[in-house]
XYZ file of C-alpha atoms in Angstrom:
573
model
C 188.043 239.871 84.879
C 185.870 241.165 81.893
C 185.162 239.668 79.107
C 187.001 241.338 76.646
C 189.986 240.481 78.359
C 189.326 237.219 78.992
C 189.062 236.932 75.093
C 191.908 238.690 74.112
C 194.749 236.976 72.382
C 192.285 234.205 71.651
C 192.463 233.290 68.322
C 189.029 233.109 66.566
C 189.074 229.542 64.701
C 189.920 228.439 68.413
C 187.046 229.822 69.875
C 183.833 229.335 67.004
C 185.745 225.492 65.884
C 182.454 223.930 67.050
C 179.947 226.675 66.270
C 176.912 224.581 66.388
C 177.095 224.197 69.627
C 176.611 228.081 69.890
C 173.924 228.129 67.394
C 172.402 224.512 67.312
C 170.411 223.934 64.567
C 167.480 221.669 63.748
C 168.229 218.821 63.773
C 168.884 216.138 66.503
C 172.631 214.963 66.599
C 174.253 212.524 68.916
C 176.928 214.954 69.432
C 175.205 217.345 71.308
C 172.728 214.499 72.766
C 173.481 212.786 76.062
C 173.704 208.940 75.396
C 176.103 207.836 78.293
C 176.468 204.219 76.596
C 178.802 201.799 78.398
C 180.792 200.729 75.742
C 179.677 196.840 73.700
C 181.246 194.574 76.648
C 179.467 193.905 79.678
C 181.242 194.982 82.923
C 182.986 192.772 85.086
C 180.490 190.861 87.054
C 177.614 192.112 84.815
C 174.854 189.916 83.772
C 174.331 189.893 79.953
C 171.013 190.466 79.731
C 168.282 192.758 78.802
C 168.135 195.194 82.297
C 172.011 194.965 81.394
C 171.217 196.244 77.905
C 169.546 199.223 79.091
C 172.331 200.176 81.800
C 174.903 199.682 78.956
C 172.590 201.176 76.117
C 172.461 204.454 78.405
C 168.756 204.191 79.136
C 169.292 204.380 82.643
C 171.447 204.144 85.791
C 170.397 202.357 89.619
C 170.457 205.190 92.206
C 169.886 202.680 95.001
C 168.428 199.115 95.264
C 165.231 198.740 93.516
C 165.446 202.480 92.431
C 166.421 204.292 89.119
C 167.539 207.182 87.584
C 166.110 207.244 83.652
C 168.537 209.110 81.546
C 167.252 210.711 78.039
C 167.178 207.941 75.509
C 164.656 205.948 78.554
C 162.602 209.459 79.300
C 162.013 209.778 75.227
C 160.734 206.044 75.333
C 158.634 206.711 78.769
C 157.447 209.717 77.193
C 156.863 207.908 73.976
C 154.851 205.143 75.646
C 152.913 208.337 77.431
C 151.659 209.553 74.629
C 149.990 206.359 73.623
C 148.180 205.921 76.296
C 146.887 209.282 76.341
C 145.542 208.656 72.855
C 143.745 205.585 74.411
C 142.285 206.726 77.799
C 141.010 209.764 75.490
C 139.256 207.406 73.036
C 137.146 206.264 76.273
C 136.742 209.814 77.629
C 139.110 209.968 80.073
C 140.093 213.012 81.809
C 143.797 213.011 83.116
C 144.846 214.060 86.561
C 148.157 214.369 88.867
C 147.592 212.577 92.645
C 149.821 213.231 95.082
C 152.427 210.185 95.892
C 152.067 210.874 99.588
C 148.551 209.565 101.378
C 147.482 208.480 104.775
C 147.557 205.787 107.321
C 143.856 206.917 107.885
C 142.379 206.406 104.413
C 144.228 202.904 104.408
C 142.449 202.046 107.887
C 139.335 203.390 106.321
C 139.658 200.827 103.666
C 140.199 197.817 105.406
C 143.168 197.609 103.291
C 146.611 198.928 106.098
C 148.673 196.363 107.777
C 151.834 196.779 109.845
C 153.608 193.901 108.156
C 152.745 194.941 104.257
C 154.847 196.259 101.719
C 153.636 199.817 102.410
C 156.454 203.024 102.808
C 155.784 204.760 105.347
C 156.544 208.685 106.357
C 156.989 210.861 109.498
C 156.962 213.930 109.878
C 157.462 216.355 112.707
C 153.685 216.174 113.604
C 153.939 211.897 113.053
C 150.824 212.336 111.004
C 151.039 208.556 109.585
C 151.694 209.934 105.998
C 152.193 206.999 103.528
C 154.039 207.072 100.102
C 151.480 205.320 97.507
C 151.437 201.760 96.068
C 147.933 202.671 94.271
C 145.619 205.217 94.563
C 141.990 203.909 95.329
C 141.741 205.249 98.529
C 142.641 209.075 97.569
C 140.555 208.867 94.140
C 137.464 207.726 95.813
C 138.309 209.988 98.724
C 138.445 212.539 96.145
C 134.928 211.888 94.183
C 133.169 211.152 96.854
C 133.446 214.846 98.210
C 132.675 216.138 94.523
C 130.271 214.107 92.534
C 127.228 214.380 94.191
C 124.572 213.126 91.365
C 124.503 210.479 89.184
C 123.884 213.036 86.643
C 127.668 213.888 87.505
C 128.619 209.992 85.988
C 129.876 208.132 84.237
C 133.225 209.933 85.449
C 136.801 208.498 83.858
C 139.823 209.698 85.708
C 143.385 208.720 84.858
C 146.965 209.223 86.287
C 150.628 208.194 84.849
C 152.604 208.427 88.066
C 155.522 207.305 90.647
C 154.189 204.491 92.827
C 155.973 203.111 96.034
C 156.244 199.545 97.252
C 158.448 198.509 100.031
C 160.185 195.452 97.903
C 161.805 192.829 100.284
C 164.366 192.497 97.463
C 164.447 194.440 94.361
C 165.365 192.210 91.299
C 165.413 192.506 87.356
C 165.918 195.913 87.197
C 162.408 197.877 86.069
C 160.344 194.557 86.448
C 160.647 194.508 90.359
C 161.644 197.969 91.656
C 160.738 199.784 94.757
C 159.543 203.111 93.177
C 157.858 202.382 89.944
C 156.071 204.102 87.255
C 152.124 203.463 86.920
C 149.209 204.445 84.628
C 146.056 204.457 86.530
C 142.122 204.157 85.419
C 139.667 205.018 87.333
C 135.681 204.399 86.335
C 132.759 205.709 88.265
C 129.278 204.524 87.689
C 126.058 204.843 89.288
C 124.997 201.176 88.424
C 126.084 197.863 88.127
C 125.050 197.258 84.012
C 126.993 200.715 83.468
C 129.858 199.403 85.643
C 130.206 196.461 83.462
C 129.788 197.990 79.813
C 132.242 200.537 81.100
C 134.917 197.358 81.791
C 133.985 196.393 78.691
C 134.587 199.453 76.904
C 138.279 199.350 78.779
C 139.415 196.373 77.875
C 138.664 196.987 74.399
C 141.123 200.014 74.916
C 143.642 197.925 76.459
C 143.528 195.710 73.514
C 144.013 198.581 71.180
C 146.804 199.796 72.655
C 148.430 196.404 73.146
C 148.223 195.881 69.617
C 149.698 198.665 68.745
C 153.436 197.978 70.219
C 152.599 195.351 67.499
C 153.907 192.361 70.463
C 152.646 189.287 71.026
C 150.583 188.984 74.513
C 148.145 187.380 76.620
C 144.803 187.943 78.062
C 144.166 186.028 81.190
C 141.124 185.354 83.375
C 142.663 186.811 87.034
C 141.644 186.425 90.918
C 141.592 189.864 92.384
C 143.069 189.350 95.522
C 143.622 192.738 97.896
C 141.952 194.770 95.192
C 138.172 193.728 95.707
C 135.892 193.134 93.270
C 135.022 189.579 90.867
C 135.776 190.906 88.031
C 139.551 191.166 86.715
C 141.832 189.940 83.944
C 145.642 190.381 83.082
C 147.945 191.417 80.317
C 151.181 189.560 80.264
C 153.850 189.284 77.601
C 154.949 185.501 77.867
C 159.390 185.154 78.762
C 161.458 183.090 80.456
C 161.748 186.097 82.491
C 158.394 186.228 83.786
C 156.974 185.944 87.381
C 154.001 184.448 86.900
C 152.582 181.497 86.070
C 149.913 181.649 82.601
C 148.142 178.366 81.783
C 146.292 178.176 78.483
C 144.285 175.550 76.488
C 145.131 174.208 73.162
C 142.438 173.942 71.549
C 140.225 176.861 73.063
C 140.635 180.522 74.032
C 140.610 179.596 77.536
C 143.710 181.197 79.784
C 144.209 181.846 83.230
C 146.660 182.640 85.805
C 147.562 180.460 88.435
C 145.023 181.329 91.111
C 142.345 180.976 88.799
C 142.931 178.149 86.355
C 140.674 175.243 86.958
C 140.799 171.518 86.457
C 137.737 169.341 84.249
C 136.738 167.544 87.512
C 136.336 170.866 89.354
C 133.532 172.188 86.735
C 132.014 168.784 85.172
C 132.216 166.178 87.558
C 129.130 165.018 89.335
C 130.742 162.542 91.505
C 130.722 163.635 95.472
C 133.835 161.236 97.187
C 133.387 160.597 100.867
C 136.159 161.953 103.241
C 137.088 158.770 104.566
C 138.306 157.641 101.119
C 140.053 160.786 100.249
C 144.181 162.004 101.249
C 144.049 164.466 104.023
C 147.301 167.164 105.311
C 147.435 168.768 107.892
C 148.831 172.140 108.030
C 148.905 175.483 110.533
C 148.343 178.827 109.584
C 151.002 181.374 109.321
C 149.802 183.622 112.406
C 149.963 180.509 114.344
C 146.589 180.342 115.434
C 144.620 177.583 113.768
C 145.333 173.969 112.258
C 143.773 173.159 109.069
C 143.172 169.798 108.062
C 142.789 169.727 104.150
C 140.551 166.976 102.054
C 141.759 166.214 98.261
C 141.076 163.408 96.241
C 143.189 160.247 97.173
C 147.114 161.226 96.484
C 148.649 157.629 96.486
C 152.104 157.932 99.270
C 151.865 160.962 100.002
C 153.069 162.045 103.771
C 150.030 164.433 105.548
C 152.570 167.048 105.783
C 152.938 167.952 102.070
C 150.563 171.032 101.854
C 152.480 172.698 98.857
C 153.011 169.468 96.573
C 149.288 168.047 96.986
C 147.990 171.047 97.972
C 146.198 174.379 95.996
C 147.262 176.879 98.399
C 145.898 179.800 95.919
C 142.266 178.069 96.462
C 142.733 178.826 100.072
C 143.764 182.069 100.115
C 140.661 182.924 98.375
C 138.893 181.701 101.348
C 141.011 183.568 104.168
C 143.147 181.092 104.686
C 146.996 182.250 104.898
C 148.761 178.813 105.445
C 152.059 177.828 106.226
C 152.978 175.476 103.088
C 156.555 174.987 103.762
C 156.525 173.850 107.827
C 158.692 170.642 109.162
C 156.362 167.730 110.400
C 158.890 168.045 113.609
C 158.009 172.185 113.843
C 154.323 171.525 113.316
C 154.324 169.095 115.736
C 155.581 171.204 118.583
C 153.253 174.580 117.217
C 150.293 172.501 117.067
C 149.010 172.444 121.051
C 150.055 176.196 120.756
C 146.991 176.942 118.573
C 144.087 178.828 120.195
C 141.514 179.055 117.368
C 139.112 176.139 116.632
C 140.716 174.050 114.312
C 139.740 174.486 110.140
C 138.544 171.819 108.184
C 139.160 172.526 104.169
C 137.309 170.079 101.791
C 137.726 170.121 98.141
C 134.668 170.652 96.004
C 134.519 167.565 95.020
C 134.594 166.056 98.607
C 131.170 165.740 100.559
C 130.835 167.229 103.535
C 129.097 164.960 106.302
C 125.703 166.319 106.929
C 126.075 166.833 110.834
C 129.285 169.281 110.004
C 127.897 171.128 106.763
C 126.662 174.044 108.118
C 129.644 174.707 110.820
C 132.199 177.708 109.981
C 134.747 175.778 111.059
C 133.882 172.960 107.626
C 134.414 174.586 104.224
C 134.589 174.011 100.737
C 137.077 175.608 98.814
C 136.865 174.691 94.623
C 139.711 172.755 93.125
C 142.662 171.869 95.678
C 144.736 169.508 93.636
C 147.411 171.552 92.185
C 146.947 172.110 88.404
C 149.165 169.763 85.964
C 150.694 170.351 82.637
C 148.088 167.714 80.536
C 144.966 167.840 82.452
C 142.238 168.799 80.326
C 140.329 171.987 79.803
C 137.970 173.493 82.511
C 135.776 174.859 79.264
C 136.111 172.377 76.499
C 136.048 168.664 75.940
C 139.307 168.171 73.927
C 141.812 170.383 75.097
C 144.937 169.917 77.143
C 146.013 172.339 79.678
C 149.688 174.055 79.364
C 151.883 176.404 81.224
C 154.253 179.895 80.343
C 155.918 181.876 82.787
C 154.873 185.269 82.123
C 155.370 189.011 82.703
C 152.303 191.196 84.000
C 152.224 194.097 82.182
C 148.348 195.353 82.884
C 145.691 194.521 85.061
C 141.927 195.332 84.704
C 139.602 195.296 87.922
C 135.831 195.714 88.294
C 135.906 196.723 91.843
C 132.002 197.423 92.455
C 131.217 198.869 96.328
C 134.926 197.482 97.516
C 135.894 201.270 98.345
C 132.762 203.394 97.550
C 131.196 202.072 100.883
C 133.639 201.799 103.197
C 134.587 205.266 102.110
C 131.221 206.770 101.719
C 131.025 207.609 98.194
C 127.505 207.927 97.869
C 124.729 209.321 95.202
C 121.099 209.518 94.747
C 119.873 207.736 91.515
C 117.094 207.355 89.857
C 114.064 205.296 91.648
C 115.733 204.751 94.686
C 114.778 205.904 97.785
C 118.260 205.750 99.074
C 121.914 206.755 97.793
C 123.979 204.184 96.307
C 127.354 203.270 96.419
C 129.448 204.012 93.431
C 130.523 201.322 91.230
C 133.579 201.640 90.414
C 136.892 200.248 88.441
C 140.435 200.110 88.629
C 142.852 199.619 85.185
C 146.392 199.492 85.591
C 149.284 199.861 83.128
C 152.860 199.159 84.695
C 154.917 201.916 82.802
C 157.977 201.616 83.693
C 157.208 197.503 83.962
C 156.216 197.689 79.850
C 159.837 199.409 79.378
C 161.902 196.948 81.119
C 159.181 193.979 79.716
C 159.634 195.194 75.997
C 163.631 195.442 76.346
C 163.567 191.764 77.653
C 161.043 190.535 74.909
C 163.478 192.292 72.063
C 166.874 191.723 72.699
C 169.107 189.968 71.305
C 172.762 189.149 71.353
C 173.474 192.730 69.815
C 171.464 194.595 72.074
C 168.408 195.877 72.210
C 165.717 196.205 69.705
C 162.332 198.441 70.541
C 159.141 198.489 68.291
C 158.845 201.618 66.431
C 156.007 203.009 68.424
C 158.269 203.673 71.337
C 161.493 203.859 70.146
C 163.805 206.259 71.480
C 164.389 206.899 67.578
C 162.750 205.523 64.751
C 165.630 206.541 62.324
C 169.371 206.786 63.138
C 171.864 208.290 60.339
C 175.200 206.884 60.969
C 178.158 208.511 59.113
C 181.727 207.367 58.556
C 184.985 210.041 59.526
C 185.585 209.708 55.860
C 182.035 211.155 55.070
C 181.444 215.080 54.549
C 179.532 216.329 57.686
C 177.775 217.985 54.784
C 176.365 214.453 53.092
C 174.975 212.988 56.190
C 173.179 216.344 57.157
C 171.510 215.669 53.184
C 170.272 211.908 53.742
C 169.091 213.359 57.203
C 166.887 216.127 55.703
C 165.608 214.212 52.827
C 164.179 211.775 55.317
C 163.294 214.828 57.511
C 161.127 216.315 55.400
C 159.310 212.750 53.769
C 155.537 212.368 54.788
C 154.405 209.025 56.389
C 151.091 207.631 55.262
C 149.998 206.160 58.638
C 150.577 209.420 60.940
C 151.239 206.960 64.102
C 151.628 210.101 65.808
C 155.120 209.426 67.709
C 157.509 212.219 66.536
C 158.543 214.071 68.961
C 157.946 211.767 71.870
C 154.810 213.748 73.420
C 152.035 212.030 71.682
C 151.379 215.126 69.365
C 150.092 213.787 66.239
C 152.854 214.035 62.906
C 153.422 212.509 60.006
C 156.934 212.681 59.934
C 160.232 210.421 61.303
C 161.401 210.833 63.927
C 165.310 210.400 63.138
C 169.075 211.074 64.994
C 172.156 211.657 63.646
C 174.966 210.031 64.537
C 178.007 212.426 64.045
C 180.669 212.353 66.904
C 183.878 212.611 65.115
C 185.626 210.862 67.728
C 184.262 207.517 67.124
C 184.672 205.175 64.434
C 182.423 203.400 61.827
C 182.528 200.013 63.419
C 182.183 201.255 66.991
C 178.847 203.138 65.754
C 177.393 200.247 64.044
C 177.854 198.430 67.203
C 176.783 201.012 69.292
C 173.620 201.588 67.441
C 172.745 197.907 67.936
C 172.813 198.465 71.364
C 170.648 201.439 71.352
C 168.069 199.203 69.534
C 167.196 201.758 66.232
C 164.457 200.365 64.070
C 166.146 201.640 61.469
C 169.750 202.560 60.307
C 170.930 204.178 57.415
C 174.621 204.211 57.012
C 176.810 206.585 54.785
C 180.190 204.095 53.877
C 181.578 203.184 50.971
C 178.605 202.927 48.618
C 177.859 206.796 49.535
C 181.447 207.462 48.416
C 181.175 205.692 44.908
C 177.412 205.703 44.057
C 175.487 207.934 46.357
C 174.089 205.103 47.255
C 173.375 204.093 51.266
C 173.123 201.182 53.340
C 169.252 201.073 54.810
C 169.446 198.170 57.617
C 166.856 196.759 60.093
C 167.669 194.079 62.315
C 164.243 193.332 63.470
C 163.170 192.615 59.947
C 166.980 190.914 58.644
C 167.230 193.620 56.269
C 170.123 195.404 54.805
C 169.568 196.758 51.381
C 171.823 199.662 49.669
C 168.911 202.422 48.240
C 169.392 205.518 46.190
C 168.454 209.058 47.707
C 165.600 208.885 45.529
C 163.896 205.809 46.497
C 164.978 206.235 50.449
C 162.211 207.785 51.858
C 160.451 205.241 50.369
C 162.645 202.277 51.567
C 162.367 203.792 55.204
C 158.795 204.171 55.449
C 158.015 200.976 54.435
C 160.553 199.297 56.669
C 159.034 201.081 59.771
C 155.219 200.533 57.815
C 156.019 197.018 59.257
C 157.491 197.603 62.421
């Protein structure tokens, strides 16, 4: 059939009614914008709370367990939160680069770092070429480097990546926070020496710091153990909720914070005491491979059974010695593993436990800091007054000195200056969780109403909200006078790409088909900085309603002092 007959006997109002979305013009309208909210109820068997309030809010949708689908209003605040940390990897000199998510068995091995039982996702293809999908990228970006920089005069090289990352989650939970494919900004530093290495981590954390402050949150900087990563050197950005998987413990009367694997007790640092075994509690544990028993030295513990590893026990201060133990073992179960053990037995002694002199120097004797668990109350490992507390916590950044952890084993090597020989790389891994920070930020915001995002990454900064009784005509005037107002601080956020403007970034809300209380609600959900509502003061003053629930504002404004109103409300956000 051809067109002209397909047309004819259609009348023409019928066909051009809704003409704009022939010829769309400039500005952004929720009527032509897909927001798939899910109504202000929770569903049936839905959990009100903040991963909730970005399914409902239409930020995004699960396509399978631990994996999602981000719709547009959660790619405009991933894109958003982009853009900001391009501005702050550039203020260090960082070039940006795209890794591929797939790597190799082989690089892993290479590394030290593959294991048949870790949380790795793994590939085959026809050829069964032991292809991996990526957690992290150390491997490939040394890899990478180490066949291309081949003088020091080449350093100090800054590389960065935002990009999908793969972990093979046992089970998924909270939505973004603990997902199986994630989103991940990645650092990496190259230097020829260790001094350079360590001004460089410097340099980073001040850039972390910067752009922490600028989402204009509260957060925490903790002293951090490494673990799998390598290196001595590494500290961790967490916003502190209920919410939060790990454990922050802080001082009140110093600066000093740490996470659990690190924090340390007074006696550990200032006692110069040495207690002899014999008068000192000792448990008796088995590893979890099955192959060794460990018999662990603390300070007395007054009736407690030799079995009770994980409530006497540090078991973070013996992982950092090798020691994988099995905390949670039945007396009756150990019992019966125990003659099964083939590996000389351990002997753990805390730090402040002497050794006896005839077993000092065996492998099989070891020291191993602080093992008393850490107590709400116990005083400060760096000052004399202060009391030690604890948050649960969300990790939201990590920053690693790594050294020669993958440099050597992966034979990234230069010449330098007055040495005879090449030298490993130093090098340095900083991590911002991306997708983490969205689902983080939603939980740290929201409220009973919904959610509530800080201006830098809001979907929107500005939402006009008109009533059915309201000219289309009026709210397409309050929208362009705000349009075209100048901000003083240029935050650079308008269109969601990190291009620098000066100008708001603003929707308007006019779907005909909804009413004036369901888009108040609505837009409460969303989580607008600001809203700026056309009702009945529009109708008998020109005057509108300028709200912010962040700031418990609600104040009816003229159209000549509204740009005004507006930019200092989101001044302040």
């Amino acid at each position: 059939m051809t067109t002209a007959r397909r047309w004819r006997g259609t009348h023409p109002t019928r066909l051009f009614r809704n003409t704009r979305f022939l010829a769309p013009d400039a500005r952004n309208r929720l009527s032509r914008y897909w927001a798939p909210t899910g109504g202000i109820s929770p569903q049936d068997g839905e959990d009100d709370d903040s991963h909730a309030l970005l399914v409902r809010g239409g930020f995004l949708r699960q396509a399978h367990s631990g994996v999602f689908h981000l719709l547009p209003l959660g790619l405009r605040v991933q894109n958003k939160l982009e853009g900001l940390i391009d501005k702050h990897m550039q203020s260090l000199g960082a070039s940006k680069l795209s890794l591929s998510s797939i790597t190799t068995e082989a690089l892993w091995r290479q590394s030290g770092r593959y294991s048949e039982n870790s949380e790795l996702l793994r590939l085959n293809d026809r050829k069964e070429s032991g292809f991996l999908l990526s957690p992290t990228h150390e491997e490939e970006i040394t890899s990478l480097v180490s066949g291309m920089v081949h003088s020091y005069k080449d350093l100090p090289l800054r590389l960065y990546q935002i990009g999908r990352k793969y972990r093979d989650e046992r089970r998924p939970r909270q939505g973004l926070l603990r997902a199986k494919e994630f989103l991940m900004k990645d650092l990496y530093t190259f230097d020829y020496s260790h001094d350079h290495a360590l001004e460089t981590y410097k340099s980073v954390r001040q850039a972390y710091n910067n752009f922490f402050n600028e989402l204009k949150l509260p957060y925490v900087v903790a002293d951090a153990d490494s673990g799998n990563m390598g290196g001595k050197l590494s500290h961790e950005y967490h916003f502190v909720s209920p919410k939060g998987e790990d454990n922050i413990w802080s001082c009140s009367s110093c600066d000093y914070v740490a996470n659990e694997e690190l924090v340390e007790m007074w006696d550990t640092v200032h006692s110069e005491e040495s207690l002899d075994p014999r008068d000192c509690s000792e448990f008796l544990g088995i590893t979890t491979d099955r192959k060794a028993l460990v018999h662990i030295y603390v300070p007395f513990c007054k009736d407690a059974e030799p079995h009770q590893i994980s409530i006497y026990v540090n078991c973070h201060a013996l992982k950092n010695l090798g020691i994988d133990i099995d905390s949670g073992i039945e007396p009756s179960t150990l019992q019966a593993l125990a003659p099964q053990a083939t590996n000389p037995p351990l002997y753990v002694y805390d730090s402040r436990i002497k050794i006896p002199p005839a077993l000092s120097n065996q492998p099989t004797h070891l020291h191993a800091g602080n093992l008393s668990p850490i107590h709400a109350g116990d005083s400060c490992p760096r000052c004399a007054t202060g009391k030690l507390a604890v948050q649960r916590a969300i990790e939201i950044g990590h920053t690693f000195h790594l050294g020669t952890r993958y440099s050597e084993p992966l034979n990234a090597h230069v010449p330098v200056p007055n040495q005879k020989e090449k030298q490993a790389l130093q090098m340095g891994c900083h991590g911002i969780g991306v997708s983490r920070l969205i689902g983080a930020v939603a939980s740290l915001l929201a409220d009973d109403r919904g959610l509530n995002w800080p201006r830098v990454i809001a979907p929107f900064e500005v939402l006009v909200v008109t009533t059915p009784q309201i000219a289309e005509e009026d709210g397409e005037e309050v929208y362009d006078v705000l349009r075209d107002a100048r901000l003083g601080n240029g935050n650079g956020n308008g269109n969601g790409n990190g291009e620098a403007e000066q100008k708001m970034d603003l929707m308007l809300d006019d779907r005909p088909i909804k009413s004036y209380g369901w888009k108040l609600r609505d837009a409460d959900l969303i989580g607008y900085p600001v809203i700026v509502v056309l009702g009945r003061g529009w109708k008998e003053s020109r005057k509108v309603e300028v709200q912010c629930r962040r700031l418990g504002v609600k104040n009816d404004v003229g159209m000549d002092e509204l740009a005004v109103e507006v930019a200092r409300l989101l001044e302040q956000l």
